[in-house]
Tab-separated table of C-alpha atoms in Angstrom:
chain	number	residue	atom	x	y	z
A	1	ASP	CA	17.933	19.989	21.650
A	2	THR	CA	19.250	17.949	19.265
A	3	GLY	CA	16.038	16.696	17.290
A	4	VAL	CA	15.498	18.250	13.504
A	5	SER	CA	15.018	22.195	13.355
A	6	GLN	CA	13.106	24.182	10.580
A	7	ASN	CA	13.516	27.317	9.796
A	8	PRO	CA	11.193	29.683	9.321
A	9	ARG	CA	7.995	27.893	10.961
A	10	HIS	CA	5.649	30.291	8.668
A	11	LYS	CA	5.964	32.273	5.613
A	12	ILE	CA	3.972	34.766	4.690
A	13	THR	CA	4.422	35.228	0.846
A	14	LYS	CA	3.020	37.343	-2.035
A	15	ARG	CA	2.574	36.147	-5.894
A	16	GLY	CA	5.634	35.346	-7.699
A	17	GLN	CA	8.068	36.230	-4.533
A	18	ASN	CA	10.756	33.946	-4.153
A	19	VAL	CA	11.041	32.116	-0.529
A	20	THR	CA	13.702	29.445	0.509
A	21	PHE	CA	12.832	27.739	3.747
A	22	ARG	CA	16.294	26.025	5.880
A	23	CYS	CA	15.999	22.619	7.644
A	24	ASP	CA	18.659	21.704	9.727
A	25	PRO	CA	18.731	17.507	10.341
A	26	ILE	CA	19.136	15.672	14.073
A	27	SER	CA	23.302	15.279	13.991
A	28	GLU	CA	25.192	12.915	11.926
A	29	HIS	CA	21.739	12.030	9.897
A	30	ASN	CA	22.555	11.411	6.591
A	31	ARG	CA	19.521	11.341	4.966
A	32	LEU	CA	17.213	13.466	4.858
A	33	TYR	CA	13.551	14.452	2.503
A	34	TRP	CA	12.035	17.022	2.263
A	35	TYR	CA	8.241	16.458	2.764
A	36	ARG	CA	4.428	18.910	1.330
A	37	GLN	CA	0.946	18.345	2.926
A	38	THR	CA	-1.395	20.012	1.887
A	39	LEU	CA	-4.595	20.794	3.969
A	40	GLY	CA	-6.816	17.537	4.222
A	41	GLN	CA	-4.146	15.523	2.691
A	42	GLY	CA	-0.668	13.164	4.360
A	43	PRO	CA	2.911	14.219	3.802
A	44	GLU	CA	4.386	13.439	-0.304
A	45	PHE	CA	7.630	13.614	-0.896
A	46	LEU	CA	9.507	15.746	-2.600
A	47	THR	CA	12.972	15.075	-2.549
A	48	TYR	CA	15.617	13.927	-0.538
A	49	PHE	CA	19.305	13.450	0.067
A	50	GLN	CA	22.064	11.228	0.671
A	51	ASN	CA	24.861	13.283	2.150
A	52	GLU	CA	25.476	16.301	0.049
A	53	ALA	CA	23.876	14.121	-3.149
A	54	GLN	CA	19.729	14.335	-3.756
A	55	LEU	CA	18.581	11.057	-4.900
A	56	GLU	CA	15.752	11.515	-6.105
A	57	LYS	CA	13.095	13.821	-6.874
A	58	SER	CA	9.269	13.818	-6.414
A	59	ARG	CA	7.772	15.012	-10.643
A	60	LEU	CA	5.793	17.051	-7.423
A	61	LEU	CA	8.757	18.739	-7.479
A	62	SER	CA	8.733	21.989	-10.509
A	63	ASP	CA	11.305	23.529	-11.828
A	64	ARG	CA	10.466	26.717	-9.830
A	65	PHE	CA	11.926	24.309	-6.357
A	66	SER	CA	14.782	23.682	-6.436
A	67	ALA	CA	16.551	21.948	-3.144
A	68	GLU	CA	20.250	22.281	-2.060
A	69	ARG	CA	21.708	20.095	0.880
A	70	PRO	CA	25.864	21.763	0.009
A	71	LYS	CA	28.028	20.417	2.815
A	72	GLY	CA	26.097	17.329	3.879
A	73	SER	CA	24.625	19.530	6.551
A	74	PHE	CA	21.762	21.495	6.269
A	75	SER	CA	18.861	21.923	3.562
A	76	THR	CA	18.014	24.785	2.020
A	77	LEU	CA	14.430	24.518	-0.787
A	78	GLU	CA	13.822	27.170	-2.788
A	79	ILE	CA	10.383	28.313	-3.900
A	80	GLN	CA	10.832	30.447	-7.207
A	81	ARG	CA	8.280	32.851	-8.330
A	82	THR	CA	5.430	31.708	-5.791
A	83	GLU	CA	1.977	30.876	-6.710
A	84	GLN	CA	-0.852	29.903	-4.221
A	85	GLY	CA	-1.323	26.370	-4.695
A	86	ASP	CA	2.705	26.607	-3.406
A	87	SER	CA	0.321	27.424	0.066
A	88	ALA	CA	0.983	23.640	1.807
A	89	MET	CA	3.215	23.033	5.565
A	90	TYR	CA	7.054	21.923	4.250
A	91	LEU	CA	8.650	19.498	6.414
A	92	CYS	CA	12.246	18.255	6.889
A	93	ALA	CA	12.911	14.158	7.681
A	94	SER	CA	16.037	13.150	8.782
A	95	SER	CA	17.926	9.463	9.269
A	96	THR	CA	20.730	7.299	10.192
A	97	PRO	CA	21.628	3.472	9.219
A	98	ARG	CA	22.265	2.529	13.087
A	99	ASP	CA	18.109	3.519	13.080
A	100	SER	CA	16.836	1.584	9.926
A	101	TYR	CA	16.767	4.566	8.194
A	102	GLU	CA	13.416	5.952	10.472
A	103	GLN	CA	12.769	8.678	9.993
A	104	TYR	CA	12.563	12.185	11.998
A	105	PHE	CA	10.565	15.067	11.263
A	106	GLY	CA	10.547	18.508	12.088
A	107	PRO	CA	7.925	20.831	13.107
A	108	GLY	CA	7.668	21.725	9.436
A	109	THR	CA	7.329	25.486	7.775
A	110	ARG	CA	3.709	26.796	6.566
A	111	LEU	CA	3.840	28.945	3.478
A	112	THR	CA	1.065	31.125	3.223
A	113	VAL	CA	1.697	32.841	-0.523
A	114	THR	CA	-1.354	35.402	-0.835
B	1	ILE	CA	0.434	5.150	-8.481
B	2	LEU	CA	0.404	4.391	-4.666
B	3	ASN	CA	-2.315	4.863	-2.482
B	4	VAL	CA	-2.703	3.805	1.242
B	5	GLU	CA	-6.088	4.553	2.444
B	6	GLN	CA	-6.179	5.046	5.965
B	7	SER	CA	-10.228	5.289	8.483
B	8	PRO	CA	-12.610	6.770	9.778
B	9	GLN	CA	-11.338	10.567	8.509
B	10	SER	CA	-12.446	11.327	12.236
B	11	LEU	CA	-12.943	10.871	15.935
B	12	HIS	CA	-14.811	11.896	17.987
B	13	VAL	CA	-14.309	10.156	21.448
B	14	GLN	CA	-15.106	10.667	25.100
B	15	GLU	CA	-12.065	10.683	27.504
B	16	GLY	CA	-12.052	6.531	28.314
B	17	ASP	CA	-13.250	5.306	25.387
B	18	SER	CA	-10.770	3.000	23.602
B	19	THR	CA	-10.761	3.551	19.629
B	20	ASN	CA	-9.356	1.593	16.874
B	21	PHE	CA	-8.301	3.136	13.380
B	22	THR	CA	-7.810	1.430	9.965
B	23	CYS	CA	-4.588	1.682	7.695
B	24	SER	CA	-5.043	0.313	3.978
B	25	PHE	CA	-1.533	-0.307	1.903
B	26	PRO	CA	-0.304	-2.328	-0.670
B	27	SER	CA	0.568	-5.567	-0.455
B	28	SER	CA	3.360	-5.432	-3.341
B	29	ASN	CA	6.932	-4.201	-2.269
B	30	PHE	CA	6.696	-3.506	1.317
B	31	TYR	CA	9.015	-2.937	3.365
B	32	ALA	CA	7.748	-1.136	6.064
B	33	LEU	CA	4.632	0.033	8.082
B	34	HIS	CA	5.390	3.911	9.863
B	35	TRP	CA	2.605	5.244	12.778
B	36	TYR	CA	2.739	8.589	13.144
B	37	ARG	CA	1.025	11.194	16.492
B	38	TRP	CA	1.132	14.700	14.994
B	39	GLU	CA	0.023	17.081	17.023
B	40	THR	CA	-0.797	20.475	15.856
B	41	ALA	CA	2.619	22.664	15.968
B	42	LYS	CA	4.543	19.998	16.860
B	43	SER	CA	6.809	18.083	14.967
B	44	PRO	CA	5.193	14.707	13.688
B	45	GLU	CA	6.791	11.666	16.201
B	46	ALA	CA	7.326	7.911	15.542
B	47	LEU	CA	4.748	6.114	16.996
B	48	PHE	CA	5.897	1.832	15.677
B	49	VAL	CA	7.547	0.736	12.595
B	50	MET	CA	6.288	-3.071	11.593
B	51	THR	CA	8.306	-4.742	9.355
B	52	LEU	CA	6.173	-8.628	10.014
B	53	ASN	CA	3.550	-10.004	8.811
B	54	GLY	CA	1.576	-10.311	12.196
B	55	ASP	CA	3.861	-7.945	13.850
B	56	GLU	CA	2.280	-6.506	17.505
B	57	LYS	CA	3.851	-3.428	19.029
B	58	LYS	CA	2.463	-1.244	22.086
B	59	LYS	CA	3.727	1.484	24.239
B	60	GLY	CA	1.453	2.470	26.749
B	61	ARG	CA	-1.918	2.864	25.632
B	62	ILE	CA	-1.532	2.388	22.307
B	63	SER	CA	-1.096	-1.134	20.056
B	64	ALA	CA	-0.858	-1.613	16.696
B	65	THR	CA	-1.488	-5.021	14.442
B	66	LEU	CA	0.330	-5.093	10.924
B	67	ASN	CA	-1.119	-7.451	8.056
B	68	THR	CA	0.675	-7.207	5.223
B	69	LYS	CA	-0.639	-10.584	3.304
B	70	GLU	CA	-4.361	-8.521	2.920
B	71	GLY	CA	-2.010	-5.533	3.574
B	72	TYR	CA	-3.898	-3.865	6.514
B	73	SER	CA	-2.566	-2.320	10.002
B	74	TYR	CA	-5.163	-1.529	13.252
B	75	LEU	CA	-4.542	1.270	15.676
B	76	TYR	CA	-5.977	0.931	19.204
B	77	ILE	CA	-5.836	3.967	22.247
B	78	LYS	CA	-6.919	2.315	25.182
B	79	GLY	CA	-8.243	4.397	27.930
B	80	SER	CA	-8.382	7.459	25.062
B	81	GLN	CA	-7.225	10.564	27.092
B	82	PRO	CA	-7.025	14.538	26.494
B	83	GLU	CA	-3.785	14.355	25.382
B	84	ASP	CA	-3.990	11.639	22.644
B	85	SER	CA	-6.072	14.403	21.428
B	86	ALA	CA	-3.980	14.243	17.438
B	87	THR	CA	-3.355	13.465	13.185
B	88	TYR	CA	-2.665	9.333	13.047
B	89	LEU	CA	-0.763	8.698	10.066
B	90	CYS	CA	0.493	6.076	8.387
B	91	ALA	CA	2.632	5.402	5.691
B	92	PHE	CA	3.661	2.788	3.286
B	93	GLU	CA	7.288	1.859	2.946
B	94	GLY	CA	7.913	0.188	-0.322
B	95	ASN	CA	11.472	2.487	-1.545
B	96	LYS	CA	10.527	5.608	-0.194
B	97	LEU	CA	7.385	6.178	1.950
B	98	VAL	CA	3.703	6.751	1.418
B	99	PHE	CA	1.657	8.763	3.638
B	100	GLY	CA	-2.514	8.368	4.154
B	101	ALA	CA	-4.298	11.350	4.282
B	102	GLY	CA	-4.358	10.823	8.485
B	103	THR	CA	-6.920	10.427	11.175
B	104	ILE	CA	-7.825	13.144	13.359
B	105	LEU	CA	-8.380	12.030	17.534
B	106	ARG	CA	-10.251	14.210	19.844
B	107	VAL	CA	-11.004	13.634	22.836
B	108	LYS	CA	-12.894	15.719	24.467
B	109	SER	CA	-12.527	15.492	29.310
């Protein structure tokens, strides 16, 4: 499968714990995006990378959130000291200039903070 | 704050019915309008990317139109089938994608 993959697909954690999610984009896609989707809402932009550079961060991304893409391939999103309000679906997408930057999405990681 | 609105919020139709959804978006700083279909437990799947006012696109039984001057797009499904059941998202592209909340479609056989 050459699509965008995300791991884990589901994560249940207790409030105050740290969690890390991984996204593997489509090979050779230079842009990678993270979104968060809560019940009844559409996906909301969190941040994006062009290669290894993090070019934009939403104000939604508090200090407890950090994202990395160290070698310009896979990316990780870490949430420290999780809160119940962090419960959401975290989606990753990737894109390339060849497709006019059309974004291809992964299946998401559903986080539940208890 | 960019506002992308979708209506209706949800829709229940019988197999064979035709249906349509609306997406409204800001008419300024427009670059593209995207439609995605998102089935439960799967990745959102791109349906259409529309850039020009008056654009009409079609994929099988699904088609979409775009009016950038008044800031709306319609998605049409002809002869709905149970496999069309999904959440349909539109996203306005200015300098990033801003999504609507989606329309949940349930097609009963």
